[in-house]
mmCIF file of C-alpha atoms in Angstrom:
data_model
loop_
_atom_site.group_PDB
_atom_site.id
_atom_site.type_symbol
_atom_site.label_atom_id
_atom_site.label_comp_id
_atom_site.label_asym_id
_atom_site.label_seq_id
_atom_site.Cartn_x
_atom_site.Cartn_y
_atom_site.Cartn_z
ATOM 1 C CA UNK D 178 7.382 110.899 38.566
ATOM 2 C CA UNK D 179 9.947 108.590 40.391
ATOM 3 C CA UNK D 180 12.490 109.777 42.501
ATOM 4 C CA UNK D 181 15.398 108.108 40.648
ATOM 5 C CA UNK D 182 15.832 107.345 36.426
ATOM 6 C CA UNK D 183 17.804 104.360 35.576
ATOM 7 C CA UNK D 184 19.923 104.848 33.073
ATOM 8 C CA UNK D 185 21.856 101.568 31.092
ATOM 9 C CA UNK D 186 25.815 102.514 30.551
ATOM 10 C CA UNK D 187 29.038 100.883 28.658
ATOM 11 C CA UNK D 188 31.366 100.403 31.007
ATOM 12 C CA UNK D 189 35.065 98.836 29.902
ATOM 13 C CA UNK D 190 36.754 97.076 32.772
ATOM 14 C CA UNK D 191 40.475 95.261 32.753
ATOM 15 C CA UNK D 192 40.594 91.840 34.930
ATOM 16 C CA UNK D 193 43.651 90.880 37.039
ATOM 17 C CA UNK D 194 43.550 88.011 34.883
ATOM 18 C CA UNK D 195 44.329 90.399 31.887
ATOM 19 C CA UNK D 196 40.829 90.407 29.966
ATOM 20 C CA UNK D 197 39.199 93.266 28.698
ATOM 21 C CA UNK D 198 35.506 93.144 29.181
ATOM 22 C CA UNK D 199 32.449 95.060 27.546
ATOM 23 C CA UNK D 200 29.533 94.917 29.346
ATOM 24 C CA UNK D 201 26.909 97.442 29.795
ATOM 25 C CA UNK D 202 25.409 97.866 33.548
ATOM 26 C CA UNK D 203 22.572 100.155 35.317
ATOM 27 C CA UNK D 204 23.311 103.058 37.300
ATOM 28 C CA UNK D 205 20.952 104.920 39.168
ATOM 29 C CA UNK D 206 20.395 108.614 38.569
ATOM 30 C CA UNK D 207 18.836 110.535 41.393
ATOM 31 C CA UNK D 208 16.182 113.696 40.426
ATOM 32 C CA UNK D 209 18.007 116.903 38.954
ATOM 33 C CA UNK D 210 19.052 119.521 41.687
ATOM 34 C CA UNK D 211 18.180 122.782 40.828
ATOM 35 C CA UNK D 212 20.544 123.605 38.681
ATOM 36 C CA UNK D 213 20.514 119.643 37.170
ATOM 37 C CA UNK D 214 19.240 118.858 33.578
ATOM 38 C CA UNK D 215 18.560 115.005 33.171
ATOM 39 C CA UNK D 216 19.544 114.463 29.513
ATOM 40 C CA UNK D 217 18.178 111.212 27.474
ATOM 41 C CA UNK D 218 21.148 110.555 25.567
ATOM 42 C CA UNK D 219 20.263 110.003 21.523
ATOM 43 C CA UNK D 220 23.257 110.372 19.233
ATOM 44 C CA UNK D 221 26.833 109.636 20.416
ATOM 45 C CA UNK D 222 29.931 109.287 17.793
ATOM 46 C CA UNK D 223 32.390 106.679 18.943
ATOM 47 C CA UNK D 224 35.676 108.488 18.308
ATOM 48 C CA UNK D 225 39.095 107.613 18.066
ATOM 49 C CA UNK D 226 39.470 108.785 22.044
ATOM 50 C CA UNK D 227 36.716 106.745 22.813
ATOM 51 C CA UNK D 228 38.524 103.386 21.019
ATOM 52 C CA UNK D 229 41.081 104.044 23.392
ATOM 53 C CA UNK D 230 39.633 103.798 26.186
ATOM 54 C CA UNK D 231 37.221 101.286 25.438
ATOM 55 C CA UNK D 232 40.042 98.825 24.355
ATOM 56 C CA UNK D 233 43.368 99.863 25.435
ATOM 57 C CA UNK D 234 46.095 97.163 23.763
ATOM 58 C CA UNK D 235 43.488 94.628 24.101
ATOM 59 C CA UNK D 236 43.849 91.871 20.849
ATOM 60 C CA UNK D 237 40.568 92.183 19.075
ATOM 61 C CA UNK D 238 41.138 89.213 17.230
ATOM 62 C CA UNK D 239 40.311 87.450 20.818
ATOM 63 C CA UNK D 240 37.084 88.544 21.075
ATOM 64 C CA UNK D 241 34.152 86.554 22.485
ATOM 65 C CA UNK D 242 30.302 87.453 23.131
ATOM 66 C CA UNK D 243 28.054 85.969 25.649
ATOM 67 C CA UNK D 244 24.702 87.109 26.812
ATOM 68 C CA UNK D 245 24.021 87.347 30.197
ATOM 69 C CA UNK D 246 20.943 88.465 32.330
ATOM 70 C CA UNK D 247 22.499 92.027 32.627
ATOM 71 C CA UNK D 248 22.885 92.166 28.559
ATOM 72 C CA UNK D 249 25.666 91.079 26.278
ATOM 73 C CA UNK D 250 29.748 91.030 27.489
ATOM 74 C CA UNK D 251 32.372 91.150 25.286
ATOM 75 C CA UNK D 252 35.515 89.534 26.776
ATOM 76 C CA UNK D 253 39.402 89.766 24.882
ATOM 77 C CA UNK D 254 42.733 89.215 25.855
ATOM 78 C CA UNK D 255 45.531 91.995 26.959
ATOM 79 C CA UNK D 256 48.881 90.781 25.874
ATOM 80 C CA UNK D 257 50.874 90.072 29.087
ATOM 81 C CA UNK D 258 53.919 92.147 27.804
ATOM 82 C CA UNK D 259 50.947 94.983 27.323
ATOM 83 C CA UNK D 260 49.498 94.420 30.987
ATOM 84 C CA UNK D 261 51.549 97.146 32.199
ATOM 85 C CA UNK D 262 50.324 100.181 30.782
ATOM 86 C CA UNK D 263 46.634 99.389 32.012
ATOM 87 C CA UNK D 264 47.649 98.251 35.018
ATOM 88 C CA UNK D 265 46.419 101.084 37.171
ATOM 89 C CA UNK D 266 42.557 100.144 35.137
ATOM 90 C CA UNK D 267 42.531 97.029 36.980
ATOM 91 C CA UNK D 268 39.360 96.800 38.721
ATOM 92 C CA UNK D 269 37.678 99.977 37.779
ATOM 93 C CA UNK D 270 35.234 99.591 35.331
ATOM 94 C CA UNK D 271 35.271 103.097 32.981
ATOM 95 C CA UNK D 272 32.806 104.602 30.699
ATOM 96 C CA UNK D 273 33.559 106.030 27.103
ATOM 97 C CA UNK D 274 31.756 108.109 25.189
ATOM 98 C CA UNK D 275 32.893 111.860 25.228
ATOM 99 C CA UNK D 276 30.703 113.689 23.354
ATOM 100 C CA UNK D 277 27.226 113.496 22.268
ATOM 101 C CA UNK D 278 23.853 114.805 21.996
ATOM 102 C CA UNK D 279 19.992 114.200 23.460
ATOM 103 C CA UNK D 280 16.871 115.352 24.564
ATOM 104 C CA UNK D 281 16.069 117.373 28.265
ATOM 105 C CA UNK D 282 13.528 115.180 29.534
ATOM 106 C CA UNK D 283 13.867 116.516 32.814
ATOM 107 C CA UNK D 284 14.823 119.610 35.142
ATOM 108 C CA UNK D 285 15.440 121.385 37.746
ATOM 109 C CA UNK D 286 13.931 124.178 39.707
ATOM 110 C CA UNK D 287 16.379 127.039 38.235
ATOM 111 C CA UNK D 288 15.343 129.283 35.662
ATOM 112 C CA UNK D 289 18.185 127.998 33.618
ATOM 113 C CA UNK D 290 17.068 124.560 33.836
ATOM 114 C CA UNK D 291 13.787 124.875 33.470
ATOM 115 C CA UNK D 292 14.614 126.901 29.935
ATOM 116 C CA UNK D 293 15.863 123.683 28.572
ATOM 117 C CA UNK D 294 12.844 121.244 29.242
ATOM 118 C CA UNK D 295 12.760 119.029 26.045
ATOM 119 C CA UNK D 296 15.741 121.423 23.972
ATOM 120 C CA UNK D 297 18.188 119.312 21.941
ATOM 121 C CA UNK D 298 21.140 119.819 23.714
ATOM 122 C CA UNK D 299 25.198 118.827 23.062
ATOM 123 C CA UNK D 300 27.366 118.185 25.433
ATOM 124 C CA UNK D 301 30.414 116.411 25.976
ATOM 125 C CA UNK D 302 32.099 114.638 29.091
ATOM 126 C CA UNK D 303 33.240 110.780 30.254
ATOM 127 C CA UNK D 304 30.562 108.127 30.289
ATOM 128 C CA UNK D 305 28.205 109.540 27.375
ATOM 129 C CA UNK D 306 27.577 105.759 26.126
ATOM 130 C CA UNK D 307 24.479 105.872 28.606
ATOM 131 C CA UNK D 308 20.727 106.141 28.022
ATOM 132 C CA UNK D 309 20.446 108.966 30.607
ATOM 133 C CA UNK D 310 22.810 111.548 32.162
ATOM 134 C CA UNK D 311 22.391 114.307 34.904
ATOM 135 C CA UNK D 312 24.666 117.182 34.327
ATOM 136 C CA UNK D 313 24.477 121.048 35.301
ATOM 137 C CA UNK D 314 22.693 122.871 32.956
ATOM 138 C CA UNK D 315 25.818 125.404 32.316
ATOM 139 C CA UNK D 316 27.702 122.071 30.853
ATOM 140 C CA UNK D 317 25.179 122.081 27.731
ATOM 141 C CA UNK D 318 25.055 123.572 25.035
ATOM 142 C CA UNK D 319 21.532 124.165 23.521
ATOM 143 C CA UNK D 320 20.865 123.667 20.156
ATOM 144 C CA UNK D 321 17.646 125.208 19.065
ATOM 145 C CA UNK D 322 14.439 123.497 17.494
ATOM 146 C CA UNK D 323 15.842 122.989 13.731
ATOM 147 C CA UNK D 324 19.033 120.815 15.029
ATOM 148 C CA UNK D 325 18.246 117.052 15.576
ATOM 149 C CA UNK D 326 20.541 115.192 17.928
ATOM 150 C CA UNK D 327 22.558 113.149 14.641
ATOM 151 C CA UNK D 328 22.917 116.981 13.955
ATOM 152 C CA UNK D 329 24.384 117.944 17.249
ATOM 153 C CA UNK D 330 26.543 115.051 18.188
ATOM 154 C CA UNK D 331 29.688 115.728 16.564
ATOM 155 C CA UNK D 332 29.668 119.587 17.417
ATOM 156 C CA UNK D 333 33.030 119.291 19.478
ATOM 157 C CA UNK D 334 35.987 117.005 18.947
ATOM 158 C CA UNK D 335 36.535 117.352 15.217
ATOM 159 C CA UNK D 336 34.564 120.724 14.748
ATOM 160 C CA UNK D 337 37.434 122.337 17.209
ATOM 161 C CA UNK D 338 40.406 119.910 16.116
ATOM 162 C CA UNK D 339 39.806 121.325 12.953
ATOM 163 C CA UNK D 340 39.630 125.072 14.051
ATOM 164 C CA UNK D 341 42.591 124.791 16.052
ATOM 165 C CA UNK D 342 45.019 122.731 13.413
ATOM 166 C CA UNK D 343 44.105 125.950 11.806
ATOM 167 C CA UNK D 344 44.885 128.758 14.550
ATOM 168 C CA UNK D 345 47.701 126.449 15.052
ATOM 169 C CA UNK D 346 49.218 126.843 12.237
ATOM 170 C CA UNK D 347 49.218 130.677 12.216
ATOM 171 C CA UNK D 348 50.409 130.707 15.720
ATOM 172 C CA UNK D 349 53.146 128.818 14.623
ATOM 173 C CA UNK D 350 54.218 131.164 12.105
ATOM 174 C CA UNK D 351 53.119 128.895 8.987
ATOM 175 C CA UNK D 352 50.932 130.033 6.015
ATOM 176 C CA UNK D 353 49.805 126.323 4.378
ATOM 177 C CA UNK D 354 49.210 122.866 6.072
ATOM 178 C CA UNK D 355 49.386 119.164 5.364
ATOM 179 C CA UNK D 356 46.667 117.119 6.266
ATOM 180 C CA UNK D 357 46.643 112.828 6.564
ATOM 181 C CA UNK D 358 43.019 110.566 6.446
ATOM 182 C CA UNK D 359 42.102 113.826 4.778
ATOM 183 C CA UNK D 360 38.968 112.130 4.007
ATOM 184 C CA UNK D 361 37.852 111.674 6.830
ATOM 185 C CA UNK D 362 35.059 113.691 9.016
ATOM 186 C CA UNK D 363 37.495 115.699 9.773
ATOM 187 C CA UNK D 364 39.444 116.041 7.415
ATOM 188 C CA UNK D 365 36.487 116.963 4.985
ATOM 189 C CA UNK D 366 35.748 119.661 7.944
ATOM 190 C CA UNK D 367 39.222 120.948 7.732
ATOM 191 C CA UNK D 368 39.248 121.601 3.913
ATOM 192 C CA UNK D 369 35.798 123.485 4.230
ATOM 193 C CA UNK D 370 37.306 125.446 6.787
ATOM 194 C CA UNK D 371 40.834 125.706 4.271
ATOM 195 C CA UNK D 372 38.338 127.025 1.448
ATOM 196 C CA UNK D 373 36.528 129.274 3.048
ATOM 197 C CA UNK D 374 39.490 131.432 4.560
ATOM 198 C CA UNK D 375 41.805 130.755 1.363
ATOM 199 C CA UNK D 376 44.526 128.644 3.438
ATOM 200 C CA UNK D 377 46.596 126.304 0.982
ATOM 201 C CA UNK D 378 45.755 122.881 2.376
ATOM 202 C CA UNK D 379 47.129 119.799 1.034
ATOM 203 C CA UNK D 380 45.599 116.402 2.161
ATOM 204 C CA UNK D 381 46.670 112.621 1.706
ATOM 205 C CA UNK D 382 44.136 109.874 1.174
ATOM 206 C CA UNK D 383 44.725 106.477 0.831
ATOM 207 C CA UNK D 384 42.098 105.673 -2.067
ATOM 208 C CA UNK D 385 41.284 107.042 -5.489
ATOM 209 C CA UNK D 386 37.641 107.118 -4.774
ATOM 210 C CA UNK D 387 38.576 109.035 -1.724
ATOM 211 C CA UNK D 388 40.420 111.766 -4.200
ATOM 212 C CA UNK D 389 37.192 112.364 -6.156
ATOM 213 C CA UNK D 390 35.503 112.965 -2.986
ATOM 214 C CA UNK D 391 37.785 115.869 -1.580
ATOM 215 C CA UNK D 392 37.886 116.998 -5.055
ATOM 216 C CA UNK D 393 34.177 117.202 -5.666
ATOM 217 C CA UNK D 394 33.884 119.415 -1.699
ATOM 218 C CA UNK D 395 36.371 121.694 -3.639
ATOM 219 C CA UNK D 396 39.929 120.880 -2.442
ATOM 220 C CA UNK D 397 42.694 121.995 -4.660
ATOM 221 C CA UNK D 398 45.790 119.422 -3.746
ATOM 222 C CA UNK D 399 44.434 116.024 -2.984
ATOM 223 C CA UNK D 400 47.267 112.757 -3.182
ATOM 224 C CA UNK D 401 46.597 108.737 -2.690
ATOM 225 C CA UNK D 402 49.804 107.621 -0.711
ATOM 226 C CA UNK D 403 49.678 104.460 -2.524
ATOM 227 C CA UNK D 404 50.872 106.029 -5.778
ATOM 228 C CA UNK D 405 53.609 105.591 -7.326
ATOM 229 C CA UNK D 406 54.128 109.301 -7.991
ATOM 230 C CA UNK D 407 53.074 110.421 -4.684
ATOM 231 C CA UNK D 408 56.561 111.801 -3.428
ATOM 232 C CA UNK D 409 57.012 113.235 -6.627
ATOM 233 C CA UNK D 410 53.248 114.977 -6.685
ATOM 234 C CA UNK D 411 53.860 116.234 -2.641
ATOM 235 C CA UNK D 412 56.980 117.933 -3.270
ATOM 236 C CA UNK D 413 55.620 119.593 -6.396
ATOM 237 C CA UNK D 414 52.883 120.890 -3.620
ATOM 238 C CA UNK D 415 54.520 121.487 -0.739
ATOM 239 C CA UNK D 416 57.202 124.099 -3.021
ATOM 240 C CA UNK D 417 53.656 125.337 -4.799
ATOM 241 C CA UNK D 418 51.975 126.699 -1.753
ATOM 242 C CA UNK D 419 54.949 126.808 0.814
ATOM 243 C CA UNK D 420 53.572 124.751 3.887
ATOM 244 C CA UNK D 421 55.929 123.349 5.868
ATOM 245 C CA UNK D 422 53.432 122.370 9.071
ATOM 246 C CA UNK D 423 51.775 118.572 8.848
ATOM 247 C CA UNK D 424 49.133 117.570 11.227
ATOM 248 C CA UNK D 425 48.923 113.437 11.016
ATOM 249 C CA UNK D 426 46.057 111.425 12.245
ATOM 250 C CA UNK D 427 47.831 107.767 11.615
ATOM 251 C CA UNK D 428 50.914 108.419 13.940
ATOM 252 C CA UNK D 429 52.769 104.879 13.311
ATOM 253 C CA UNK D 430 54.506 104.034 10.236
ATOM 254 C CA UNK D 431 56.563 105.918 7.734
ATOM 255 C CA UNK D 432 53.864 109.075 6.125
ATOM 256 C CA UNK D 433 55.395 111.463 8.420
ATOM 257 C CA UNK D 434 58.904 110.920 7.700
ATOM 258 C CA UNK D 435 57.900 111.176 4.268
ATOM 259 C CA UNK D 436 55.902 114.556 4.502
ATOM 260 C CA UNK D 437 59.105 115.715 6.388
ATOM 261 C CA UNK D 438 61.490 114.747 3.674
ATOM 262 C CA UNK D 439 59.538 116.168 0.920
ATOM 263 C CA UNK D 440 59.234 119.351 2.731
ATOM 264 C CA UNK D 441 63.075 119.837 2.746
ATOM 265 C CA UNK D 442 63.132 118.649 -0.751
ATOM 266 C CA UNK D 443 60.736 121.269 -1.712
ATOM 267 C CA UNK D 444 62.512 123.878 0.370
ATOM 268 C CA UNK D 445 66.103 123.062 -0.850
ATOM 269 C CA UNK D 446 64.898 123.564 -4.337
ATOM 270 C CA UNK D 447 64.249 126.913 -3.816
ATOM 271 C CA UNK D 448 67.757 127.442 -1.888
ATOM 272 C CA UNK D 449 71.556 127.667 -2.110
ATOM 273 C CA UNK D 450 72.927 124.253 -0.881
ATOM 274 C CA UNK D 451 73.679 123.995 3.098
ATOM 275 C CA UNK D 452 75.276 120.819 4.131
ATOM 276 C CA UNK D 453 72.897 121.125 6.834
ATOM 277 C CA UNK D 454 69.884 121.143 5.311
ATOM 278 C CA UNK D 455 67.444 123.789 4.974
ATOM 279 C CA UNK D 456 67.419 126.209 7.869
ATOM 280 C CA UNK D 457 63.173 126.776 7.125
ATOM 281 C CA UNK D 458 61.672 124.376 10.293
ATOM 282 C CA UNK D 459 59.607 122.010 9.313
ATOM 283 C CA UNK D 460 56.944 120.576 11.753
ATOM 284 C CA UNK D 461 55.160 117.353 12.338
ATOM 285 C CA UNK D 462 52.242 117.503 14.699
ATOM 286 C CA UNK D 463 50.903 114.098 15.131
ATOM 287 C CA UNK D 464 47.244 114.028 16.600
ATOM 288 C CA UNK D 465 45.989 110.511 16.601
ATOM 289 C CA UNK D 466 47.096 106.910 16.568
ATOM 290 C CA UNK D 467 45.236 105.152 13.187
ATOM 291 C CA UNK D 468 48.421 103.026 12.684
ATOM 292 C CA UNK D 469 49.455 101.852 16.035
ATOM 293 C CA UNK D 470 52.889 100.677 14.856
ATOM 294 C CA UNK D 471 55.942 102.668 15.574
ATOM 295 C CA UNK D 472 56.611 105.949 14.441
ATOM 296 C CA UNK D 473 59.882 105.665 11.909
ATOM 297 C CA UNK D 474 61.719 109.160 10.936
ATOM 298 C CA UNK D 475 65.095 109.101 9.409
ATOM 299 C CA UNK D 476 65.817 112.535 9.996
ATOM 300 C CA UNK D 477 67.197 113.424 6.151
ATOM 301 C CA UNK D 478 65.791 116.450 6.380
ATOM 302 C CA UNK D 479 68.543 118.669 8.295
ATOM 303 C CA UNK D 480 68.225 120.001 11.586
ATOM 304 C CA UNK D 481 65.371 122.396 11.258
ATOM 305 C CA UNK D 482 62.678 120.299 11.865
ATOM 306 C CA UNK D 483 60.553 119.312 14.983
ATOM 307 C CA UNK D 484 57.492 116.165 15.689
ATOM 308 C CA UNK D 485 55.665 116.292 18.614
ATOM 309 C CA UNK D 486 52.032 115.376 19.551
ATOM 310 C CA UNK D 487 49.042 118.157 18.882
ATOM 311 C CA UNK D 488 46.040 117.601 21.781
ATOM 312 C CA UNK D 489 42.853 119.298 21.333
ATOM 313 C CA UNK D 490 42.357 119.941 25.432
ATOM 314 C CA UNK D 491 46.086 121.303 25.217
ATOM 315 C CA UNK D 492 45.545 123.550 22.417
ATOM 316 C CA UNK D 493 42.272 124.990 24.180
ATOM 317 C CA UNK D 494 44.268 126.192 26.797
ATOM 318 C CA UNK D 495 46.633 127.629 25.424
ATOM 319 C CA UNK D 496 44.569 129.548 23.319
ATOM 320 C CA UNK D 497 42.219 130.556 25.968
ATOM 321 C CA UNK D 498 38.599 131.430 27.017
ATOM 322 C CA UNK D 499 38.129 133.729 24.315
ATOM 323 C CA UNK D 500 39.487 132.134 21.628
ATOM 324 C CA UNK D 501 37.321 128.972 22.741
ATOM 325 C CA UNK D 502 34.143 130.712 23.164
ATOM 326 C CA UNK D 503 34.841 132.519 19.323
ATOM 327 C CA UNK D 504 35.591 128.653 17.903
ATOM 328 C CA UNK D 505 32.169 127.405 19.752
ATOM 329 C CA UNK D 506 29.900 130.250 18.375
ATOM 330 C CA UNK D 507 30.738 129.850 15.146
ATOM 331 C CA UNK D 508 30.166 125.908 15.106
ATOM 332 C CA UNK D 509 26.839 126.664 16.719
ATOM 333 C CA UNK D 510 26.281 129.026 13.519
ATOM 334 C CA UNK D 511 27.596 126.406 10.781
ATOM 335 C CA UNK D 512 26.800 123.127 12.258
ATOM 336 C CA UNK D 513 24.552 122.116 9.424
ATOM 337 C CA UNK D 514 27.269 123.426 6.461
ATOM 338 C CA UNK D 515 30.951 123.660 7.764
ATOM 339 C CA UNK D 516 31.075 121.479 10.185
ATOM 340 C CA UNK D 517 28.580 119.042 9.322
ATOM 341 C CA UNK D 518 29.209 115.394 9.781
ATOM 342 C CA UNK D 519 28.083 111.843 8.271
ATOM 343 C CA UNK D 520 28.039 108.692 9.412
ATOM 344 C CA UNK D 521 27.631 105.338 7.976
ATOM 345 C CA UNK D 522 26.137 103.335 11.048
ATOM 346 C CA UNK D 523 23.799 104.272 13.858
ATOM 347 C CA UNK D 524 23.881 101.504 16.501
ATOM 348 C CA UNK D 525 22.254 100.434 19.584
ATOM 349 C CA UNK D 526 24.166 100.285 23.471
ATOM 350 C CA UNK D 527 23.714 96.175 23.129
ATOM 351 C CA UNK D 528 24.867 96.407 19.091
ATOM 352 C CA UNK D 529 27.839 98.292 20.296
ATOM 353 C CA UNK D 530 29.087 94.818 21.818
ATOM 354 C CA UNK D 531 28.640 92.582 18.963
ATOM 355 C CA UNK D 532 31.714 91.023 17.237
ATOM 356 C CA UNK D 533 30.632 92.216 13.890
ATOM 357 C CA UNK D 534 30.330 95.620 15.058
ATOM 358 C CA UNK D 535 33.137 95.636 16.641
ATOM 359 C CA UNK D 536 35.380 94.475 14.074
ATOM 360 C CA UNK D 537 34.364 97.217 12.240
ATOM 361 C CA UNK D 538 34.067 100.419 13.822
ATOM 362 C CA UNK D 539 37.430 99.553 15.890
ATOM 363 C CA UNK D 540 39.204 99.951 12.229
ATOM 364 C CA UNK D 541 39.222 103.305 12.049
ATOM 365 C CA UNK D 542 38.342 103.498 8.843
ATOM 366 C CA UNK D 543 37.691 106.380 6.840
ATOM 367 C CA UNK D 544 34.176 106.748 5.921
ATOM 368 C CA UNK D 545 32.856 104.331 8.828
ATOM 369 C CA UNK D 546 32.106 106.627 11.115
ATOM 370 C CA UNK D 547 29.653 105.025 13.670
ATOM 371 C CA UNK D 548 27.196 106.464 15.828
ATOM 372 C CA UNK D 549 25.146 104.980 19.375
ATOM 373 C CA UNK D 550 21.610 105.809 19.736
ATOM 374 C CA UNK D 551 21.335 104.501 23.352
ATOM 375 C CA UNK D 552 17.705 105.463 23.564
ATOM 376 C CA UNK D 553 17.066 102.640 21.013
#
């Protein structure tokens, strides 16, 4: 056994000249300390979080491949009027890859880590894009014998987003919720979760064949945003079950404005007129970016009404140990049912960096949910 494992990683580094550039580069990992699990990395998601980071406002359309003796580099242009907000990346090459799943292959002297000698284990952190990582053996959670790593990748970032859109909402004081990309991972997640403990949940899609799909895992109130009676059909909805709290994965564009107008529409239906609007708040919690263009609200929907960002990490503490520990037991319990998740590509560290790839998985696209096997 050697003294040190070397481990290839996916590092994404901004250039004073203001490229972006992919590359993937060895590290060397010294022998677990006692308490030290060495982890061969198998199954990694790339998320939305990870997109980020991996190609802040970079312009994809740019991109270029070359191989070099290290492996392949992908190289793209920042914008110069973009430069700024990546300006204190310059130099620093950073890895992505927050959560993900693998194989103890090796460990340390503790009891602990000695317990978890070849275990699938999850775990989540920065860097995860990387054949090999040494973390403590408290930062993993062990999986068992009947999960494989695919299984155990995605067992934290949309598992708990999904959770906590739902504690959310009752710490908020609501009673139903509306749900964008509701097709999604997630979003199919969320309406298991919606089902199971009776919460009204309405979601938005963007395709029909993404309606049959929600509506064949059981969900009540599913509506394509490209319809032409999709105000008409939300409002109808929103007075049916009462929800006036939105969580919205796309961020840019005009959906939430809508979702807030049709909210007061529904309410002021149900009320005596008030020149102000409705005095029931309505809230907008936007959680990711899809559409990167600017968010537009026109605020026709009176003054009781609020839009701010929902963060997973923020949300976990706030709701405290407890409450986190209760979320992560039962996603341990229901991993292979509730909170399963599918994906439609498994890719390599090197495949990760091709232009094809690329092209796609950056999308965002519902149902293309990619995943890295770095082992391969």
């Amino acid at each position: 056994m050697t003294n040190t494992q070397r481990s290839k990683t996916l590092r994404s580094l901004v250039t004073a000249e203001g490229t972006l550039e992919l590359s993937l580069v060895e590290l060397e990992l010294a022998e677990p300390e006692a308490n030290q699990v060495l982890v061969e990395m198998k199954a990694v998601p790339i998320n939305p979080t990870d997109l980020a980071l991996m190609f802040g406002p970079a312009d994809l359309t740019s991109i270029k491949c070359e191989t070099t003796a290290n492996g392949p580099v992908a190289r793209m242009r920042i914008p110069e009027k973009l430069l700024g907000a990546v300006r204190s990346r310059i130099g620093e090459p950073l890895g992505a890859g927050f959560e993900g799943a693998g194989t103890v292959v090796r460990a340390g002297g503790s009891d602990a880590a000695q317990a978890l000698l070849g275990q699938t284990v999850a775990l989540t952190g920065d860097g995860l894009f990387t054949q090999y990582c040494c973390v403590d053996a408290q930062e993993v959670n062990a999986m068992g014998e009947s999960f494989s790593p695919a299984e155990a990748a995605s067992s934290f970032v949309n598992p708990m987003t999904a959770l906590g859109m739902v504690e959310t909402m009752r710490a908020e004081g609501h009673s139903a919720l509306v749900h964008t990309a509701a097709a999604s991972n997630l979003g199919r997640i969320l309406n298991r979760i919606c089902i199971d403990e009776d919460v009204a949940l309405i979601n938005i899609v963007r395709k029909p064949e993404q309606v049959e799909l929600l509506k064949e895992e059981g969900a009540t109130w599913v509506f394509n945003s490209s319809e032409e009676t999709f105000r008409a059909s939300l409002t109808e909805a929103i007075a049916e079950t009462g929800a006036t709290l939105a969580f919205d994965a796309l961020g840019g564009g005009k959906l939430g404005n809508t979702i807030l107008s049709c909210m007061e529409r529904a309410i002021a239906g149900k009320s005596p007129y008030n020149r102000y609007g409705s005095d029931t708040h309505k809230q907008l919690h936007i959680y990711g970016r899809l559409d990167l263009s600017p968010t537009q609200l026109t605020a026709a929907y009176g003054f009781a009404w609020g839009v701010g960002g929902w963060l997973l990490s923020q949300f976990m503490a706030q709701a405290g140990a407890e409450k986190v520990e209760a979320m992560q037991s039962r996603i341990r319990q229901e991993i292979k049912t509730t909170f399963a998740s599918q994906y439609s590509d498994e890719i390599s560290l090197e495949e990760a960096l091709a232009p094809e790839n690329i092209s796609r998985y950056s999308r965002r696209a519902t149902g293309e949910k990619f995943l890295i096997n770095p082992s391969t």
